[in-house]
Amino acid sequence: QVQFVESGGGLVQPGGSLRLSCAASGSIFRLYEMGWYRQAPGKQRELVARITSDGSINYADSVKGRFTISRDNAKKTVLLQMNSLKPEDTAAYYCNAWVSAYGTVAPISYWGQGTQVTVSS
């Protein structure tokens, strides 16, 4: 069994900061690409940022220069530091990772349960 637990969401004023954390647990042999996605009401889920196992990073244009993704392979965590938050950043944020679990052949995509981020004055 593989699980991802997210934390760090909440309500923040425009211009504020939040830090999201996602911790993996279970029978994990290897973590590959990890990332954060978000989904606002009435919209499709979209990529926010992703980081490969060797540290290559991609950001959505809308968050470049404001968000920073990082990972700690030893702790099996991925973090998202969000600065200069805007009302349009309001969404449910989901952690995603490709995982090879013990006893499986190919990597499988896993999702966290989601954490709400609301940016409002």
CSV table of N, CA and C in Angstrom, one decimal:
chain,number,residue,atom,x,y,z
A,1,GLN,N,0.8,-1.2,0.0
A,1,GLN,CA,0.0,0.0,0.0
A,1,GLN,C,0.9,1.2,0.0
A,2,VAL,N,0.5,2.2,-0.8
A,2,VAL,CA,1.2,3.5,-0.9
A,2,VAL,C,0.2,4.6,-0.6
A,3,GLN,N,0.6,5.5,0.2
A,3,GLN,CA,-0.3,6.6,0.6
A,3,GLN,C,0.5,7.9,0.5
A,4,PHE,N,-0.2,9.0,0.2
A,4,PHE,CA,0.3,10.4,0.2
A,4,PHE,C,-0.5,11.2,1.1
A,5,VAL,N,0.1,11.9,2.0
A,5,VAL,CA,-0.7,12.8,3.0
A,5,VAL,C,-0.2,14.2,2.8
A,6,GLU,N,-1.1,15.1,2.5
A,6,GLU,CA,-0.8,16.5,2.2
A,6,GLU,C,-1.2,17.4,3.4
A,7,SER,N,-0.5,18.5,3.6
A,7,SER,CA,-0.8,19.4,4.6
A,7,SER,C,-0.3,20.8,4.2
A,8,GLY,N,-0.8,21.8,4.9
A,8,GLY,CA,-0.3,23.2,4.7
A,8,GLY,C,-1.2,24.1,4.0
A,9,GLY,N,-2.4,23.6,3.6
A,9,GLY,CA,-3.3,24.6,3.0
A,9,GLY,C,-4.0,25.5,4.0
A,10,GLY,N,-4.8,26.4,3.5
A,10,GLY,CA,-5.5,27.3,4.4
A,10,GLY,C,-5.9,28.6,3.7
A,11,LEU,N,-6.3,29.5,4.5
A,11,LEU,CA,-6.8,30.8,4.1
A,11,LEU,C,-5.7,31.8,4.3
A,12,VAL,N,-5.4,32.6,3.2
A,12,VAL,CA,-4.3,33.6,3.3
A,12,VAL,C,-4.7,34.8,2.5
A,13,GLN,N,-4.2,36.0,2.9
A,13,GLN,CA,-4.5,37.2,2.2
A,13,GLN,C,-3.7,37.3,1.0
A,14,PRO,N,-4.2,38.1,0.0
A,14,PRO,CA,-3.3,38.3,-1.2
A,14,PRO,C,-2.0,38.9,-0.8
A,15,GLY,N,-0.9,38.3,-1.5
A,15,GLY,CA,0.4,38.7,-1.2
A,15,GLY,C,1.1,37.9,-0.1
A,16,GLY,N,0.3,37.0,0.5
A,16,GLY,CA,0.8,36.2,1.6
A,16,GLY,C,1.5,34.9,1.0
A,17,SER,N,1.9,34.0,2.0
A,17,SER,CA,2.6,32.8,1.6
A,17,SER,C,2.0,31.6,2.3
A,18,LEU,N,2.2,30.5,1.7
A,18,LEU,CA,1.8,29.2,2.3
A,18,LEU,C,2.9,28.2,1.8
A,19,ARG,N,3.0,27.1,2.6
A,19,ARG,CA,3.9,26.0,2.3
A,19,ARG,C,3.2,24.7,2.3
A,20,LEU,N,3.1,24.1,1.2
A,20,LEU,CA,2.4,22.8,1.1
A,20,LEU,C,3.4,21.7,1.3
A,21,SER,N,3.0,20.6,2.0
A,21,SER,CA,3.9,19.4,2.1
A,21,SER,C,3.1,18.2,1.8
A,22,CYS,N,3.8,17.2,1.2
A,22,CYS,CA,3.2,15.9,0.8
A,22,CYS,C,4.2,14.8,1.2
A,23,ALA,N,3.8,14.0,2.0
A,23,ALA,CA,4.6,12.9,2.5
A,23,ALA,C,4.1,11.5,2.0
A,24,ALA,N,5.0,10.7,1.5
A,24,ALA,CA,4.7,9.4,1.0
A,24,ALA,C,5.0,8.3,2.0
A,25,SER,N,4.2,7.3,2.1
A,25,SER,CA,4.5,6.2,3.0
A,25,SER,C,4.0,4.9,2.4
A,26,GLY,N,4.5,3.8,2.9
A,26,GLY,CA,4.1,2.5,2.4
A,26,GLY,C,5.3,1.7,1.7
A,27,SER,N,4.9,0.7,0.9
A,27,SER,CA,5.9,-0.1,0.3
A,27,SER,C,6.5,0.5,-0.9
A,28,ILE,N,7.3,1.5,-0.7
A,28,ILE,CA,7.8,2.3,-1.9
A,28,ILE,C,9.3,1.8,-2.1
A,29,PHE,N,9.5,1.4,-3.4
A,29,PHE,CA,10.8,1.0,-3.8
A,29,PHE,C,11.5,2.2,-4.4
A,30,ARG,N,10.8,3.0,-5.2
A,30,ARG,CA,11.4,4.2,-5.8
A,30,ARG,C,10.4,5.2,-6.1
A,31,LEU,N,10.7,6.5,-5.9
A,31,LEU,CA,9.9,7.6,-6.3
A,31,LEU,C,10.5,8.2,-7.5
A,32,TYR,N,9.7,8.4,-8.5
A,32,TYR,CA,10.1,9.1,-9.7
A,32,TYR,C,9.7,10.5,-9.7
A,33,GLU,N,9.0,11.0,-10.8
A,33,GLU,CA,8.6,12.4,-10.8
A,33,GLU,C,7.5,12.6,-9.8
A,34,MET,N,7.6,13.8,-9.1
A,34,MET,CA,6.7,14.2,-8.1
A,34,MET,C,6.2,15.6,-8.5
A,35,GLY,N,5.0,16.0,-8.1
A,35,GLY,CA,4.5,17.3,-8.6
A,35,GLY,C,3.3,17.7,-7.8
A,36,TRP,N,2.9,18.9,-8.1
A,36,TRP,CA,1.7,19.5,-7.5
A,36,TRP,C,0.7,20.0,-8.7
A,37,TYR,N,-0.5,19.7,-8.5
A,37,TYR,CA,-1.5,20.1,-9.5
A,37,TYR,C,-2.6,20.8,-8.7
A,38,ARG,N,-3.4,21.6,-9.4
A,38,ARG,CA,-4.5,22.3,-8.7
A,38,ARG,C,-5.8,22.3,-9.5
A,39,GLN,N,-6.9,22.4,-8.8
A,39,GLN,CA,-8.2,22.4,-9.5
A,39,GLN,C,-9.1,23.4,-8.9
A,40,ALA,N,-9.5,24.4,-9.6
A,40,ALA,CA,-10.4,25.4,-9.1
A,40,ALA,C,-11.8,25.0,-9.5
A,41,PRO,N,-12.8,25.5,-8.8
A,41,PRO,CA,-14.2,25.1,-9.1
A,41,PRO,C,-14.6,25.4,-10.6
A,42,GLY,N,-15.1,24.4,-11.2
A,42,GLY,CA,-15.5,24.6,-12.6
A,42,GLY,C,-14.4,24.5,-13.6
A,43,LYS,N,-13.2,24.2,-13.2
A,43,LYS,CA,-12.1,24.2,-14.1
A,43,LYS,C,-11.4,22.8,-14.1
A,44,GLN,N,-10.6,22.5,-15.1
A,44,GLN,CA,-9.9,21.3,-15.1
A,44,GLN,C,-8.6,21.3,-14.2
A,45,ARG,N,-8.2,20.2,-13.8
A,45,ARG,CA,-7.0,20.1,-13.0
A,45,ARG,C,-5.8,20.5,-13.9
A,46,GLU,N,-4.9,21.3,-13.3
A,46,GLU,CA,-3.8,21.8,-14.1
A,46,GLU,C,-2.5,21.6,-13.3
A,47,LEU,N,-1.4,21.4,-14.0
A,47,LEU,CA,-0.1,21.3,-13.4
A,47,LEU,C,0.3,22.6,-12.8
A,48,VAL,N,0.9,22.6,-11.6
A,48,VAL,CA,1.5,23.8,-11.0
A,48,VAL,C,3.0,23.7,-11.1
A,49,ALA,N,3.5,22.6,-10.7
A,49,ALA,CA,5.0,22.4,-10.7
A,49,ALA,C,5.3,20.9,-10.6
A,50,ARG,N,6.4,20.5,-11.2
A,50,ARG,CA,6.8,19.1,-11.0
A,50,ARG,C,8.3,19.0,-11.0
A,51,ILE,N,8.8,18.0,-10.3
A,51,ILE,CA,10.3,17.8,-10.2
A,51,ILE,C,10.6,16.3,-10.4
A,52,THR,N,11.6,16.1,-11.2
A,52,THR,CA,12.0,14.7,-11.5
A,52,THR,C,12.9,14.2,-10.4
A,53,SER,N,13.3,12.9,-10.4
A,53,SER,CA,14.1,12.3,-9.4
A,53,SER,C,15.5,12.9,-9.4
A,54,ASP,N,16.0,13.4,-10.6
A,54,ASP,CA,17.3,14.0,-10.7
A,54,ASP,C,17.3,15.5,-10.5
A,55,GLY,N,16.1,16.1,-10.1
A,55,GLY,CA,16.0,17.5,-9.8
A,55,GLY,C,15.6,18.5,-10.9
A,56,SER,N,15.2,18.0,-12.1
A,56,SER,CA,14.7,18.8,-13.1
A,56,SER,C,13.3,19.3,-12.8
A,57,ILE,N,13.1,20.6,-13.0
A,57,ILE,CA,11.9,21.3,-12.5
A,57,ILE,C,11.1,22.0,-13.7
A,58,ASN,N,9.8,21.9,-13.7
A,58,ASN,CA,9.0,22.6,-14.6
A,58,ASN,C,7.9,23.3,-13.7
A,59,TYR,N,7.6,24.6,-14.1
A,59,TYR,CA,6.5,25.4,-13.5
A,59,TYR,C,5.5,25.8,-14.5
A,60,ALA,N,4.3,25.9,-14.1
A,60,ALA,CA,3.3,26.6,-14.9
A,60,ALA,C,3.7,28.1,-15.0
A,61,ASP,N,3.4,28.7,-16.2
A,61,ASP,CA,3.8,30.1,-16.4
A,61,ASP,C,3.2,31.0,-15.4
A,62,SER,N,2.0,30.6,-14.9
A,62,SER,CA,1.3,31.5,-14.0
A,62,SER,C,1.9,31.5,-12.6
A,63,VAL,N,2.8,30.6,-12.3
A,63,VAL,CA,3.4,30.6,-10.9
A,63,VAL,C,4.9,30.8,-10.9
A,64,LYS,N,5.5,30.9,-12.1
A,64,LYS,CA,6.9,31.2,-12.2
A,64,LYS,C,7.3,32.4,-11.4
A,65,GLY,N,8.4,32.3,-10.7
A,65,GLY,CA,8.9,33.4,-9.9
A,65,GLY,C,8.2,33.6,-8.5
A,66,ARG,N,7.1,32.9,-8.3
A,66,ARG,CA,6.4,33.0,-7.1
A,66,ARG,C,6.4,31.7,-6.3
A,67,PHE,N,6.3,30.5,-7.0
A,67,PHE,CA,6.3,29.2,-6.3
A,67,PHE,C,7.6,28.5,-6.5
A,68,THR,N,8.0,27.7,-5.5
A,68,THR,CA,9.2,26.9,-5.5
A,68,THR,C,8.9,25.5,-5.1
A,69,ILE,N,9.2,24.5,-5.9
A,69,ILE,CA,9.0,23.1,-5.6
A,69,ILE,C,10.3,22.5,-5.2
A,70,SER,N,10.3,21.6,-4.2
A,70,SER,CA,11.5,20.9,-3.8
A,70,SER,C,11.1,19.5,-3.3
A,71,ARG,N,12.1,18.6,-3.2
A,71,ARG,CA,11.8,17.3,-2.7
A,71,ARG,C,13.0,16.8,-1.8
A,72,ASP,N,12.6,16.0,-0.9
A,72,ASP,CA,13.6,15.3,0.0
A,72,ASP,C,13.4,13.8,-0.2
A,73,ASN,N,14.3,13.2,-1.0
A,73,ASN,CA,14.1,11.8,-1.3
A,73,ASN,C,14.2,10.9,-0.1
A,74,ALA,N,15.1,11.3,0.9
A,74,ALA,CA,15.2,10.5,2.1
A,74,ALA,C,14.0,10.5,2.9
A,75,LYS,N,13.3,11.6,2.9
A,75,LYS,CA,12.0,11.7,3.7
A,75,LYS,C,10.8,11.4,2.9
A,76,LYS,N,11.0,11.1,1.6
A,76,LYS,CA,9.9,10.8,0.7
A,76,LYS,C,8.8,11.9,0.7
A,77,THR,N,9.3,13.2,0.6
A,77,THR,CA,8.4,14.3,0.7
A,77,THR,C,8.6,15.3,-0.5
A,78,VAL,N,7.6,16.0,-0.9
A,78,VAL,CA,7.7,17.0,-1.9
A,78,VAL,C,7.0,18.3,-1.3
A,79,LEU,N,7.7,19.4,-1.5
A,79,LEU,CA,7.2,20.7,-0.9
A,79,LEU,C,6.9,21.7,-2.0
A,80,LEU,N,5.9,22.6,-1.7
A,80,LEU,CA,5.6,23.7,-2.6
A,80,LEU,C,5.5,24.9,-1.7
A,81,GLN,N,6.5,25.8,-1.9
A,81,GLN,CA,6.5,27.1,-1.2
A,81,GLN,C,5.8,28.1,-2.2
A,82,MET,N,4.8,28.7,-1.7
A,82,MET,CA,4.0,29.6,-2.5
A,82,MET,C,4.1,31.0,-1.9
A,83,ASN,N,4.6,31.9,-2.6
A,83,ASN,CA,4.8,33.3,-2.2
A,83,ASN,C,4.0,34.2,-3.1
A,84,SER,N,3.7,35.4,-2.6
A,84,SER,CA,3.0,36.4,-3.4
A,84,SER,C,1.7,35.9,-4.0
A,85,LEU,N,1.0,35.2,-3.1
A,85,LEU,CA,-0.3,34.5,-3.6
A,85,LEU,C,-1.3,35.5,-4.1
A,86,LYS,N,-2.1,35.1,-5.1
A,86,LYS,CA,-3.1,35.9,-5.7
A,86,LYS,C,-4.4,35.2,-5.6
A,87,PRO,N,-5.5,35.9,-5.6
A,87,PRO,CA,-6.9,35.3,-5.5
A,87,PRO,C,-7.0,34.2,-6.6
A,88,GLU,N,-6.4,34.3,-7.8
A,88,GLU,CA,-6.5,33.3,-8.8
A,88,GLU,C,-5.8,32.0,-8.5
A,89,ASP,N,-5.0,32.0,-7.4
A,89,ASP,CA,-4.3,30.8,-7.0
A,89,ASP,C,-5.3,29.9,-6.1
A,90,THR,N,-6.4,30.4,-5.8
A,90,THR,CA,-7.4,29.7,-5.0
A,90,THR,C,-7.8,28.4,-5.7
A,91,ALA,N,-7.6,27.3,-5.1
A,91,ALA,CA,-7.9,26.0,-5.7
A,91,ALA,C,-7.7,24.9,-4.6
A,92,ALA,N,-8.1,23.7,-5.0
A,92,ALA,CA,-7.7,22.5,-4.3
A,92,ALA,C,-6.3,22.1,-4.9
A,93,TYR,N,-5.3,21.8,-4.1
A,93,TYR,CA,-4.0,21.5,-4.5
A,93,TYR,C,-3.8,20.0,-4.2
A,94,TYR,N,-3.3,19.3,-5.2
A,94,TYR,CA,-3.1,17.8,-5.1
A,94,TYR,C,-1.7,17.5,-5.4
A,95,CYS,N,-1.1,16.6,-4.5
A,95,CYS,CA,0.2,16.0,-4.7
A,95,CYS,C,0.1,14.8,-5.7
A,96,ASN,N,1.1,14.7,-6.5
A,96,ASN,CA,1.1,13.5,-7.4
A,96,ASN,C,2.5,13.0,-7.5
A,97,ALA,N,2.6,11.7,-7.6
A,97,ALA,CA,3.9,11.0,-7.8
A,97,ALA,C,3.8,9.7,-8.5
A,98,TRP,N,4.9,9.4,-9.3
A,98,TRP,CA,5.0,8.1,-9.9
A,98,TRP,C,5.9,7.3,-9.0
A,99,VAL,N,5.3,6.1,-8.7
A,99,VAL,CA,6.0,5.3,-7.7
A,99,VAL,C,6.1,3.8,-8.2
A,100,SER,N,7.3,3.3,-7.9
A,100,SER,CA,7.5,1.8,-8.0
A,100,SER,C,7.4,1.3,-6.6
A,101,ALA,N,6.4,0.5,-6.4
A,101,ALA,CA,6.2,-0.2,-5.2
A,101,ALA,C,6.8,-1.6,-5.2
A,102,TYR,N,7.2,-2.1,-4.0
A,102,TYR,CA,7.7,-3.4,-4.0
A,102,TYR,C,6.7,-4.4,-4.5
A,103,GLY,N,7.2,-5.3,-5.4
A,103,GLY,CA,6.3,-6.3,-5.9
A,103,GLY,C,5.6,-5.9,-7.2
A,104,THR,N,5.8,-4.7,-7.7
A,104,THR,CA,5.2,-4.3,-8.9
A,104,THR,C,6.2,-4.1,-10.0
A,105,VAL,N,5.7,-4.1,-11.3
A,105,VAL,CA,6.7,-4.1,-12.4
A,105,VAL,C,6.9,-2.6,-12.9
A,106,ALA,N,5.8,-1.9,-13.1
A,106,ALA,CA,5.9,-0.6,-13.7
A,106,ALA,C,5.5,0.5,-12.7
A,107,PRO,N,6.0,1.7,-12.9
A,107,PRO,CA,5.6,2.8,-12.0
A,107,PRO,C,4.1,3.1,-12.1
A,108,ILE,N,3.5,3.5,-11.0
A,108,ILE,CA,2.1,3.8,-11.0
A,108,ILE,C,1.9,5.3,-10.5
A,109,SER,N,1.0,6.0,-11.0
A,109,SER,CA,0.7,7.3,-10.6
A,109,SER,C,-0.2,7.3,-9.4
A,110,TYR,N,0.2,8.0,-8.3
A,110,TYR,CA,-0.6,8.2,-7.1
A,110,TYR,C,-1.0,9.6,-6.9
A,111,TRP,N,-2.1,9.8,-6.2
A,111,TRP,CA,-2.6,11.2,-5.9
A,111,TRP,C,-2.8,11.3,-4.4
A,112,GLY,N,-2.6,12.5,-3.9
A,112,GLY,CA,-3.0,12.8,-2.5
A,112,GLY,C,-4.4,13.2,-2.5
A,113,GLN,N,-4.9,13.4,-1.3
A,113,GLN,CA,-6.3,13.7,-1.1
A,113,GLN,C,-6.7,15.1,-1.4
A,114,GLY,N,-5.7,16.0,-1.5
A,114,GLY,CA,-6.0,17.4,-1.8
A,114,GLY,C,-6.0,18.2,-0.6
A,115,THR,N,-5.6,19.5,-0.7
A,115,THR,CA,-5.6,20.4,0.4
A,115,THR,C,-6.1,21.8,-0.2
A,116,GLN,N,-7.0,22.4,0.5
A,116,GLN,CA,-7.6,23.7,-0.1
A,116,GLN,C,-6.7,24.9,0.2
A,117,VAL,N,-6.5,25.7,-0.8
A,117,VAL,CA,-5.8,27.0,-0.6
A,117,VAL,C,-6.8,28.0,-1.1
A,118,THR,N,-7.0,29.0,-0.2
A,118,THR,CA,-7.9,30.1,-0.5
A,118,THR,C,-7.2,31.4,-0.2
A,119,VAL,N,-7.2,32.2,-1.3
A,119,VAL,CA,-6.5,33.5,-1.2
A,119,VAL,C,-7.6,34.6,-1.3
A,120,SER,N,-7.8,35.3,-0.2
A,120,SER,CA,-8.9,36.2,-0.1
A,120,SER,C,-8.6,37.3,1.0
A,121,SER,N,-9.1,38.5,0.7
A,121,SER,CA,-9.0,39.5,1.8
A,121,SER,C,-10.3,39.6,2.6
